[in-house]
PDB file of C-alpha atoms in Angstrom:
ATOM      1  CA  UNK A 630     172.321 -55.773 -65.759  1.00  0.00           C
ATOM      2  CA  UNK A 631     176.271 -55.193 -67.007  1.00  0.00           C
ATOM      3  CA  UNK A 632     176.645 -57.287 -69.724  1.00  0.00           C
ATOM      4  CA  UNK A 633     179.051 -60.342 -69.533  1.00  0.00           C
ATOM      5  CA  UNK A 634     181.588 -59.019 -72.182  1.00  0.00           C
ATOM      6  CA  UNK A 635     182.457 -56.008 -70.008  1.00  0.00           C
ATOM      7  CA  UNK A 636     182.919 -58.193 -66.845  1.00  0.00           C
ATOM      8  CA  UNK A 637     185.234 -60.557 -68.713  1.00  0.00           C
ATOM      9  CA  UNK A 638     187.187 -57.375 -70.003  1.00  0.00           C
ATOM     10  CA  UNK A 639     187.552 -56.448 -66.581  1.00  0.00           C
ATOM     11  CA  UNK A 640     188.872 -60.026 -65.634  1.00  0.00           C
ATOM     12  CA  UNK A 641     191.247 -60.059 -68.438  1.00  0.00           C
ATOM     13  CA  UNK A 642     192.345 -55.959 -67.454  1.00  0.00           C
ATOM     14  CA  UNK A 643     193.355 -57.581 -63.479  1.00  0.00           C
ATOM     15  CA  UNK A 644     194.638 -60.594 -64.447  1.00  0.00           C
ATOM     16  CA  UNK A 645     197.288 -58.918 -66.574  1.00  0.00           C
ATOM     17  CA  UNK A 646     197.848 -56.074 -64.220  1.00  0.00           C
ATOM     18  CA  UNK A 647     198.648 -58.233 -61.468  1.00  0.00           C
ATOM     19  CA  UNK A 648     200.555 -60.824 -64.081  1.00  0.00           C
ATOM     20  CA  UNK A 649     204.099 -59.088 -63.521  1.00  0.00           C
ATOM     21  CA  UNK A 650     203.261 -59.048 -59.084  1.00  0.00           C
ATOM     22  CA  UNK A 651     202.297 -63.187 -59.406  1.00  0.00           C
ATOM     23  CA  UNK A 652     202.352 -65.164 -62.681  1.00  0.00           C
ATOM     24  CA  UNK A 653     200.358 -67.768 -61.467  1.00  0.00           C
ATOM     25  CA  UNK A 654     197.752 -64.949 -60.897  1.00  0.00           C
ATOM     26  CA  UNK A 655     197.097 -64.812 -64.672  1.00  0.00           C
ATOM     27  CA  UNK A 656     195.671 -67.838 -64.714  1.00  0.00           C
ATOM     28  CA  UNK A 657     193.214 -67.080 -61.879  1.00  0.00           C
ATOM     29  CA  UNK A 658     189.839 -65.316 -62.055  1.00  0.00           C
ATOM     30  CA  UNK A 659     189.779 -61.280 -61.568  1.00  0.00           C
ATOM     31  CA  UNK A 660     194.088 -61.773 -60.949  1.00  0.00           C
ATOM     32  CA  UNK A 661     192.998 -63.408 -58.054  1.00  0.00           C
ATOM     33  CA  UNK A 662     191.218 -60.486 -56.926  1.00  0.00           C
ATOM     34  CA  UNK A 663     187.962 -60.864 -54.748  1.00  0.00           C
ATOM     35  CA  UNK A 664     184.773 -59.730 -56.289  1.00  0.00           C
ATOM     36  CA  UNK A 665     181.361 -60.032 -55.053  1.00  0.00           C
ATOM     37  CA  UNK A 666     178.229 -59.365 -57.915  1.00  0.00           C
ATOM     38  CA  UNK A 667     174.946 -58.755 -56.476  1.00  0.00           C
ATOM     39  CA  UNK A 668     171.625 -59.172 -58.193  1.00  0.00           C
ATOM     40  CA  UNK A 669     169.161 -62.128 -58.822  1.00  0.00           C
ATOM     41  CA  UNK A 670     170.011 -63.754 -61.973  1.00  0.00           C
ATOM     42  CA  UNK A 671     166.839 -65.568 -62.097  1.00  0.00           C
ATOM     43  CA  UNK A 672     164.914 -62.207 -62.595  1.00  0.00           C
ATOM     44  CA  UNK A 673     167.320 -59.195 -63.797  1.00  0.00           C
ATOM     45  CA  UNK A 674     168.557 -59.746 -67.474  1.00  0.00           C
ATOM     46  CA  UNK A 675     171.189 -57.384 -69.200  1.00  0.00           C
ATOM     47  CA  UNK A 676     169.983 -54.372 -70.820  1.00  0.00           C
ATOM     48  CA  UNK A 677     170.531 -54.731 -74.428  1.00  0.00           C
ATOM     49  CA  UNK A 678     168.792 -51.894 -77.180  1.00  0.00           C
ATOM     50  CA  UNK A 679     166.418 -53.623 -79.316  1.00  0.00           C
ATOM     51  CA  UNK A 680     168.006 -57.114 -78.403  1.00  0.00           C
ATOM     52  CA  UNK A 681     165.544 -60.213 -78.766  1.00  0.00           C
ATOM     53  CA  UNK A 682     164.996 -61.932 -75.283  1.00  0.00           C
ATOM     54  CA  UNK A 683     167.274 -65.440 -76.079  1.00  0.00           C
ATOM     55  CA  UNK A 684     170.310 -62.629 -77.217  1.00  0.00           C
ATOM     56  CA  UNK A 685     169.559 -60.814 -73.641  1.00  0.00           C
ATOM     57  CA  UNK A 686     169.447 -63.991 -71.559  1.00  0.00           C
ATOM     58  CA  UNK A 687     173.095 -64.942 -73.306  1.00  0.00           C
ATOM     59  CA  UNK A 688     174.562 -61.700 -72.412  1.00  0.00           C
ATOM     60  CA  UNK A 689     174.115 -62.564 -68.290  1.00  0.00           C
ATOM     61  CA  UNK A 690     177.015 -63.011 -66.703  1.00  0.00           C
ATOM     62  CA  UNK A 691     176.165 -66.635 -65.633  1.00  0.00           C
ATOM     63  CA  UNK A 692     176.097 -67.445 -69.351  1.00  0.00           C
ATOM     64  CA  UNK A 693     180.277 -66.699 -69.424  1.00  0.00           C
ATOM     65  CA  UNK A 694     183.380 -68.811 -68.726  1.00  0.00           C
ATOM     66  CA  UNK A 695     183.607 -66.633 -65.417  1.00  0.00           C
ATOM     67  CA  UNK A 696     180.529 -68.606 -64.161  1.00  0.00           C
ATOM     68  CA  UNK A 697     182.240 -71.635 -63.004  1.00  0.00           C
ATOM     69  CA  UNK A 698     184.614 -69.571 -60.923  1.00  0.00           C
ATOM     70  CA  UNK A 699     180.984 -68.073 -58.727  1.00  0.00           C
ATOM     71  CA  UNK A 700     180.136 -69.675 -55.249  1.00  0.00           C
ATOM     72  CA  UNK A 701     176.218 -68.629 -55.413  1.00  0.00           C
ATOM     73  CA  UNK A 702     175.166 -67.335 -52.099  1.00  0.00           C
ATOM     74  CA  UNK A 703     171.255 -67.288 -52.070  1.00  0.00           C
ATOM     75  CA  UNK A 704     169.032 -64.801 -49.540  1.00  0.00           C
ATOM     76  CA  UNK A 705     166.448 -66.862 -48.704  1.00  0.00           C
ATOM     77  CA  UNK A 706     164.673 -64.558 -45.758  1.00  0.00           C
ATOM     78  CA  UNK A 707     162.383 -62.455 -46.577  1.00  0.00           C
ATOM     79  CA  UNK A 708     162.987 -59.534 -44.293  1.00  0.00           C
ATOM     80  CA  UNK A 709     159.074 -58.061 -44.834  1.00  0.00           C
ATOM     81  CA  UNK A 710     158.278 -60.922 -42.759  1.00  0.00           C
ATOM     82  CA  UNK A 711     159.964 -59.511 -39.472  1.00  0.00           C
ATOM     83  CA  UNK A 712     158.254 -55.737 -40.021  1.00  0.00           C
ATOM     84  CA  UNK A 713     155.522 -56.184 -37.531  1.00  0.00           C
ATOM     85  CA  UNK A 714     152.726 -57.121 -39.247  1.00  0.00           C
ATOM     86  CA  UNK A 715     149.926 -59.276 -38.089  1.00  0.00           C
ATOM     87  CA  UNK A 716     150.629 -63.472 -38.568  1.00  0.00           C
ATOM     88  CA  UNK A 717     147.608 -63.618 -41.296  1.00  0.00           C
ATOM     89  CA  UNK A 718     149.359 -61.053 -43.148  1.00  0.00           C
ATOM     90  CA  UNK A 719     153.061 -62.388 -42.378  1.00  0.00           C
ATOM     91  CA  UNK A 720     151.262 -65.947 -44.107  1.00  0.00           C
ATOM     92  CA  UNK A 721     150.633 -64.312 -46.981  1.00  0.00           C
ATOM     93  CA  UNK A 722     153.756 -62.448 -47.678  1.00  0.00           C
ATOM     94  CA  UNK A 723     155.951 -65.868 -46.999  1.00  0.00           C
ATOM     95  CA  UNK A 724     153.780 -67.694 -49.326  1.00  0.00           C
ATOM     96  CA  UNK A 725     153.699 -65.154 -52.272  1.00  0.00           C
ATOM     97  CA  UNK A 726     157.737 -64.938 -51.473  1.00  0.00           C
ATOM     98  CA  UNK A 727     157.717 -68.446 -51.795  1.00  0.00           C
ATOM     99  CA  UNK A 728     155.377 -68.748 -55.308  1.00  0.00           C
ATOM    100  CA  UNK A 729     157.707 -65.857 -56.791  1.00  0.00           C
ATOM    101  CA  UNK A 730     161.149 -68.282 -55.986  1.00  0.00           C
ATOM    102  CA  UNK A 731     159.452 -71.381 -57.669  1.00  0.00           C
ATOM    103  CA  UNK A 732     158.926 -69.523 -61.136  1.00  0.00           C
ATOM    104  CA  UNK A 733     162.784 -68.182 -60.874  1.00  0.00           C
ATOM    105  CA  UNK A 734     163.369 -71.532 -60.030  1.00  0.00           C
ATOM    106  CA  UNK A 735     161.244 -73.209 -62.893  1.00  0.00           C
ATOM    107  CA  UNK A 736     159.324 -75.254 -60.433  1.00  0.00           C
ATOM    108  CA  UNK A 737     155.995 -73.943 -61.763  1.00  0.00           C
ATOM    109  CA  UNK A 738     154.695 -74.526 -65.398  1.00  0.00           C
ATOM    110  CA  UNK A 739     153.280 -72.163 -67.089  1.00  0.00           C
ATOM    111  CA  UNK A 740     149.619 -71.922 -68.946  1.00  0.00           C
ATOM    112  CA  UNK A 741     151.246 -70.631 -72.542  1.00  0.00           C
ATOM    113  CA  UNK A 742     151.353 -73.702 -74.513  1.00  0.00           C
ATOM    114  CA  UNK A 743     153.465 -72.586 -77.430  1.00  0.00           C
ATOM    115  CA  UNK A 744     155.511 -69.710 -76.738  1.00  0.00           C
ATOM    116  CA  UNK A 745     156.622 -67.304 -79.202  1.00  0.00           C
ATOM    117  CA  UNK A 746     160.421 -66.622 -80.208  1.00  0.00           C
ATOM    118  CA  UNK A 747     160.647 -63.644 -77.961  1.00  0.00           C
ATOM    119  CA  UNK A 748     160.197 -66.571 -75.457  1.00  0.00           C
ATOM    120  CA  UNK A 749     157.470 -65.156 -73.293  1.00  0.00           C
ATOM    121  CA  UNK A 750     155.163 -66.720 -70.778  1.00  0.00           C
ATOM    122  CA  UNK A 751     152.370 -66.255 -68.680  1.00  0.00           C
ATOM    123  CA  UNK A 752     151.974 -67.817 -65.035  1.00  0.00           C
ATOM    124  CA  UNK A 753     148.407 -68.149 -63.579  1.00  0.00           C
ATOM    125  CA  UNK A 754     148.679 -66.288 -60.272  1.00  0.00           C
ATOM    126  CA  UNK A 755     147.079 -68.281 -57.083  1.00  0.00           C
ATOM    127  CA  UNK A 756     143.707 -66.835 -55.731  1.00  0.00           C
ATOM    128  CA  UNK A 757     144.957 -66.127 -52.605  1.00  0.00           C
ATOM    129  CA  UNK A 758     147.337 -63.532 -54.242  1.00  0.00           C
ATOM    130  CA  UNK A 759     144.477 -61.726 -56.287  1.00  0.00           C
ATOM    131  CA  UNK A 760     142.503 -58.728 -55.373  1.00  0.00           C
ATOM    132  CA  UNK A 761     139.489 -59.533 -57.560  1.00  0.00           C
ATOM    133  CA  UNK A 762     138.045 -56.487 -59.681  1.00  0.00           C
ATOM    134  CA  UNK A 763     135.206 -54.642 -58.380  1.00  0.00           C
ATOM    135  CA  UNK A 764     132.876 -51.272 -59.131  1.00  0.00           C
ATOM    136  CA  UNK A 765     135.509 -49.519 -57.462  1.00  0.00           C
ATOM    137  CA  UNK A 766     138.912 -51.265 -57.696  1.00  0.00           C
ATOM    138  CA  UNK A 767     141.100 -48.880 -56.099  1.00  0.00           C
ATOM    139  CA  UNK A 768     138.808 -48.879 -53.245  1.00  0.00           C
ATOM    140  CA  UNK A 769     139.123 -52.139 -52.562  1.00  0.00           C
ATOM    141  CA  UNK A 770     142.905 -52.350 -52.758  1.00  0.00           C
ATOM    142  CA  UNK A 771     143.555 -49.457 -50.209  1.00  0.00           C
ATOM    143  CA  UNK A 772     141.182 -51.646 -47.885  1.00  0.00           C
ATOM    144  CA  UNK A 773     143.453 -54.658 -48.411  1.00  0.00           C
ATOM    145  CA  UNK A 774     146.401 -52.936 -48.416  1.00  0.00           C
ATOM    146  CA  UNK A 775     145.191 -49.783 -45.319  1.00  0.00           C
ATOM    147  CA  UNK A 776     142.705 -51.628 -42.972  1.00  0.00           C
ATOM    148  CA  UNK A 777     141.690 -49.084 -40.335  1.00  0.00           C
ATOM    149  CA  UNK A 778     143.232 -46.672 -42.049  1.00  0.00           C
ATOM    150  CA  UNK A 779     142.300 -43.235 -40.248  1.00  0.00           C
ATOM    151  CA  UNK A 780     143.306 -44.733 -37.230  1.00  0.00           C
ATOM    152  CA  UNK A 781     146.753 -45.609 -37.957  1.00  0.00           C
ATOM    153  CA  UNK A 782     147.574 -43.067 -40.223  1.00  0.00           C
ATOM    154  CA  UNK A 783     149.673 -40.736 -38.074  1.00  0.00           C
ATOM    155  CA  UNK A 784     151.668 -44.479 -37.523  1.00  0.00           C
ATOM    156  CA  UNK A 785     155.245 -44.361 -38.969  1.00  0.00           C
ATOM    157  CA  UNK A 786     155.111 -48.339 -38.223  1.00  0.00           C
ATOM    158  CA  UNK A 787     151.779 -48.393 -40.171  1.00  0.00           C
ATOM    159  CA  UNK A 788     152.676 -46.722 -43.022  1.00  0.00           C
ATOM    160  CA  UNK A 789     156.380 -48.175 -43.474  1.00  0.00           C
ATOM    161  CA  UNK A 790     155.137 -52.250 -43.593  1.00  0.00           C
ATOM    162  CA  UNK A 791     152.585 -51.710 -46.706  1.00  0.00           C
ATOM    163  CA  UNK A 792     152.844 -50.057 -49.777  1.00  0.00           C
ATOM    164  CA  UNK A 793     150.516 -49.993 -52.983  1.00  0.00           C
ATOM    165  CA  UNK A 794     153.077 -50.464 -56.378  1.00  0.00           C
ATOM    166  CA  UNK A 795     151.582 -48.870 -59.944  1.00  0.00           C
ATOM    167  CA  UNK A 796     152.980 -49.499 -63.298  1.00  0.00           C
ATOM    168  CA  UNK A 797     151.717 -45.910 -64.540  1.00  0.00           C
ATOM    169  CA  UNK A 798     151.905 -42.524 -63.055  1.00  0.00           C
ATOM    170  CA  UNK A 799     148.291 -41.980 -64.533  1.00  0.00           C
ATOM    171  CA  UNK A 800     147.310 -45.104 -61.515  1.00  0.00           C
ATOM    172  CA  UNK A 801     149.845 -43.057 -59.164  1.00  0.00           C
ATOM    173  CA  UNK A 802     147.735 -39.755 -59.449  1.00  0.00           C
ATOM    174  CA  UNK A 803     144.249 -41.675 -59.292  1.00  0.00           C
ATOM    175  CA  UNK A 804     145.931 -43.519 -55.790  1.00  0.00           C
ATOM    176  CA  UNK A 805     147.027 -40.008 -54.184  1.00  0.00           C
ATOM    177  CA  UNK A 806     143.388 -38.542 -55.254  1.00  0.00           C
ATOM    178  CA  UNK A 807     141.808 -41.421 -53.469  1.00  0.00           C
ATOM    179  CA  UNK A 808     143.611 -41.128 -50.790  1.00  0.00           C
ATOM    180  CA  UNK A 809     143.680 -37.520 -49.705  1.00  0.00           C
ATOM    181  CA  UNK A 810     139.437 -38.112 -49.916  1.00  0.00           C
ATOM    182  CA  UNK A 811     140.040 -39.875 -47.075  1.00  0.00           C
ATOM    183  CA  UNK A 812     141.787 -37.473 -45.079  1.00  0.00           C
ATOM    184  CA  UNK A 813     139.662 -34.805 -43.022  1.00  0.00           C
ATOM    185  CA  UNK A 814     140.337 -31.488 -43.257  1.00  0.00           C
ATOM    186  CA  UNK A 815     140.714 -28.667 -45.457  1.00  0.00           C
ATOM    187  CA  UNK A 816     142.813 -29.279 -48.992  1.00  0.00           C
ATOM    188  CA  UNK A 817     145.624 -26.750 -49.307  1.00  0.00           C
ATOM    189  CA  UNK A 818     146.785 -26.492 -52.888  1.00  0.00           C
ATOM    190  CA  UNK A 819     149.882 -25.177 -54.164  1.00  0.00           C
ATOM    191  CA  UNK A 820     150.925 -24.621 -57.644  1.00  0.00           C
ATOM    192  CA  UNK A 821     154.104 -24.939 -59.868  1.00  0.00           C
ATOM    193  CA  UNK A 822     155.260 -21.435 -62.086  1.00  0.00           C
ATOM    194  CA  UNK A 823     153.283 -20.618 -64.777  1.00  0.00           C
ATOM    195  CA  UNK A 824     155.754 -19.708 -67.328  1.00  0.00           C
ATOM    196  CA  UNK A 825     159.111 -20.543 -68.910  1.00  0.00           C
ATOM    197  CA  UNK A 826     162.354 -18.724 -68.793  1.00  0.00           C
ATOM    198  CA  UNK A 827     162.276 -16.473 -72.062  1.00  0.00           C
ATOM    199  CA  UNK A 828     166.014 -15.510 -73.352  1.00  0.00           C
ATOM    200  CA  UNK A 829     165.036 -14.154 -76.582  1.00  0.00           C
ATOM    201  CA  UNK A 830     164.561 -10.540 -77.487  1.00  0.00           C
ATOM    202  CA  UNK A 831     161.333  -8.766 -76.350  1.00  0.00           C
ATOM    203  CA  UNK A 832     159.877  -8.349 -79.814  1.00  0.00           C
ATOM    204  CA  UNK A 833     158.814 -12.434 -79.907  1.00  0.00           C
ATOM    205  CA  UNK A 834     155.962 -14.398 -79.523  1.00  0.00           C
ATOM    206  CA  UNK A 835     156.994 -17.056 -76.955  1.00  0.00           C
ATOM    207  CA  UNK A 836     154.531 -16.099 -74.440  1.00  0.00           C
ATOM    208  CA  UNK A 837     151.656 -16.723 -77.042  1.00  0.00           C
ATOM    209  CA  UNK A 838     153.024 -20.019 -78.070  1.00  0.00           C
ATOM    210  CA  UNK A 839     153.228 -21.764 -74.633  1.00  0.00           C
ATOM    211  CA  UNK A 840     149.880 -20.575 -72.925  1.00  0.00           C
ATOM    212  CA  UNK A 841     149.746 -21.029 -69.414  1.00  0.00           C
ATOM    213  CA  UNK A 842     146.712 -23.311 -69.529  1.00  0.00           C
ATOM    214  CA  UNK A 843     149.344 -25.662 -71.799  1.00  0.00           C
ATOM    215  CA  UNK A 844     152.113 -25.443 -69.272  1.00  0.00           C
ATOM    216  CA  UNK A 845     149.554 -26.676 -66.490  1.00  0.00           C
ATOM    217  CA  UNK A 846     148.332 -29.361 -68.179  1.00  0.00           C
ATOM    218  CA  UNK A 847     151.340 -31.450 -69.016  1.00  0.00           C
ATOM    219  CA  UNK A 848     151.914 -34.432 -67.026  1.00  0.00           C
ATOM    220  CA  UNK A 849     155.019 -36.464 -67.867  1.00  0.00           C
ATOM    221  CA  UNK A 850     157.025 -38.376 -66.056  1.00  0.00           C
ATOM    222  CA  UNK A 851     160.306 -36.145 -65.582  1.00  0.00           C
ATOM    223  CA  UNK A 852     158.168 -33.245 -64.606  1.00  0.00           C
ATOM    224  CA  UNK A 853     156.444 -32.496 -61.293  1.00  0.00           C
ATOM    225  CA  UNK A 854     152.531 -31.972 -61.611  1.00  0.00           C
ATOM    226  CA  UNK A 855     151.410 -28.391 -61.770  1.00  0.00           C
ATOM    227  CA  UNK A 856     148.558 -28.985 -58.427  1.00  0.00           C
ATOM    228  CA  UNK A 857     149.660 -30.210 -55.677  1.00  0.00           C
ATOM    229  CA  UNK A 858     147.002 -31.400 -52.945  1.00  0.00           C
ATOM    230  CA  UNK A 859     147.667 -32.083 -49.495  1.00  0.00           C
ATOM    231  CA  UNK A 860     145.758 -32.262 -46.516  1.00  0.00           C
ATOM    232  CA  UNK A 861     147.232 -31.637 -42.469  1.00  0.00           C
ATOM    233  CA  UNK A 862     148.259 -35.217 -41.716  1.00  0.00           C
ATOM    234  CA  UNK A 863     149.071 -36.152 -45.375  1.00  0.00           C
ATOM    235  CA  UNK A 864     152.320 -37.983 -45.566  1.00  0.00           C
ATOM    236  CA  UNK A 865     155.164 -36.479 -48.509  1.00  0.00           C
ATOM    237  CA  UNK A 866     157.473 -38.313 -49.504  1.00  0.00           C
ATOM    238  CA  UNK A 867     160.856 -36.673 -50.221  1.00  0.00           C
ATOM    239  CA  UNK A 868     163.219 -37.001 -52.424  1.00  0.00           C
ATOM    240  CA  UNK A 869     167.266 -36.511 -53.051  1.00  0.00           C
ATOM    241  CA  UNK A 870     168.656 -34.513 -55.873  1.00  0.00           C
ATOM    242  CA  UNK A 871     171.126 -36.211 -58.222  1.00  0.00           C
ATOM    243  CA  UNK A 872     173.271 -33.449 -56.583  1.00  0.00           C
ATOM    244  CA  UNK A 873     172.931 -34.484 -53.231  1.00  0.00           C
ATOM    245  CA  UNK A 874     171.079 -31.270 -52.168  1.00  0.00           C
ATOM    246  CA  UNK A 875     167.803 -32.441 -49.802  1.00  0.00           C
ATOM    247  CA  UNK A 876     164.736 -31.038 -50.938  1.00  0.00           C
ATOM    248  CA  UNK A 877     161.520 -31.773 -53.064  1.00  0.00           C
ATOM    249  CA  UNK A 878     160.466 -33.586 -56.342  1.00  0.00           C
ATOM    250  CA  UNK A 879     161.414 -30.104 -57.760  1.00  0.00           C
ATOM    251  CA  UNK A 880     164.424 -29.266 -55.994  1.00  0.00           C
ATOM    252  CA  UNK A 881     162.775 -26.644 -53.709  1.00  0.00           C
TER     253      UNK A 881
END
């Protein structure tokens, strides 16, 4: 996502550091200096503030001079296929892998007939890749995705090779819900602090302003939620600190 101007400062920094060492290293790419990029320039674009989609794709670093310097190594393996799951499933996963490649590679057309100038398009996804919409949607994605579920649930196998992916944490919430249902056994609950640190005098009305009923109700994306539901048997996921320190979504 670095845009290409900072790379090529970087190339033109090393080339004339290492200049006075080798002049004919001036001439070369980096000063002659190795340097492996990683990323998949078919998918991941430069972030660019407000930037229209044909000035992001020029910003990409196979848009610059440096371009012709790149040997392209490609992963073409898709290591989900080696995780242990069944051959129907495998099947699926290789051909999805596959469908995925031939849109980055522009080997299948799209169904917009006149894009716009942001450049846009949509892709009709094959039917074997759809889980259709029923009366109870999320039900029938944790069958796809869980089969057998309460049998394989205390599986670390199990539950590493499958995964269900939400744009929104609102989906995320709904999901968990769902899925603690299916647990038996009694819910324990625990619940984030009720208040906020005060460091004003005592004659002030901060406590009125912020009611506690307000505090528990807010459910953003930067803040854990105020319940938090789990069962015996419920798998937590935890997280690291930007500081390094183990512990949970809150730092405890």
């Amino acid at each position: 996502m670095q845009h290409r101007h900072g790379i090529e400062s970087v190339d033109k920094c090393l080339r004339d550091i290492m200049a006075p060492i080798d002049p004919s290293r001036s001439s070369r790419p980096f000063g002659g200096i190795t340097v492996v990029f990683g990323g998949d320039y078919r998918q991941t674009l430069s972030v660019i503030p407000k930037a229209s989609r044909g000035e992001t794709v020029r910003s990409t670093l196979n848009r610059s001079k440096l371009w012709d310097f790149c040997k392209v190594f490609t992963l073409r393996q898709n290591m989900r296929l080696h995780s242990g799951l069944s051959d129907e499933r495998n099947k699926i996963i290789a051909e999805f892998a596959k469908w995925q490649l031939a849109i980055g590679d522009g080997k299948v057309h799209s169904i917009t007939e006149n894009p716009g100038d942001d450049g846009l398009v949509d892709f009709e996804i094959p039917e074997q890749f759809i889980v259709h919409r029923t009366n109870n949607p999320i039900q029938s994605l944790f069958d796809i995705t869980y089969p057998d579920f309460l049998s394989n649930m205390s599986s670390y196998d199990y539950l590493r090779s499958r995964a269900i992916l939400t744009p929104t944490n609102s989906l995320v919430d709904d999901i968990n819900d769902f899925v603690i249902k299916k647990i038996s056994g009694k819910t324990h609950t625990y619940f984030s602090q009720d208040s906020i640190d005060d460091n004003g005098g005592e004659d002030n009305d901060f406590d009125t302003a912020f009611l506690v009923e307000y505090l528990n109700s807010i459910n953003i994306p930067c803040l854990p939620k105020h319940e938090l539901l789990i069962k015996v048997g419920c798998t937590v996921m935890l997280m690291w600190n930007l500081n390094q320190i183990p512990g949970l979504c809150n730092g405890t």
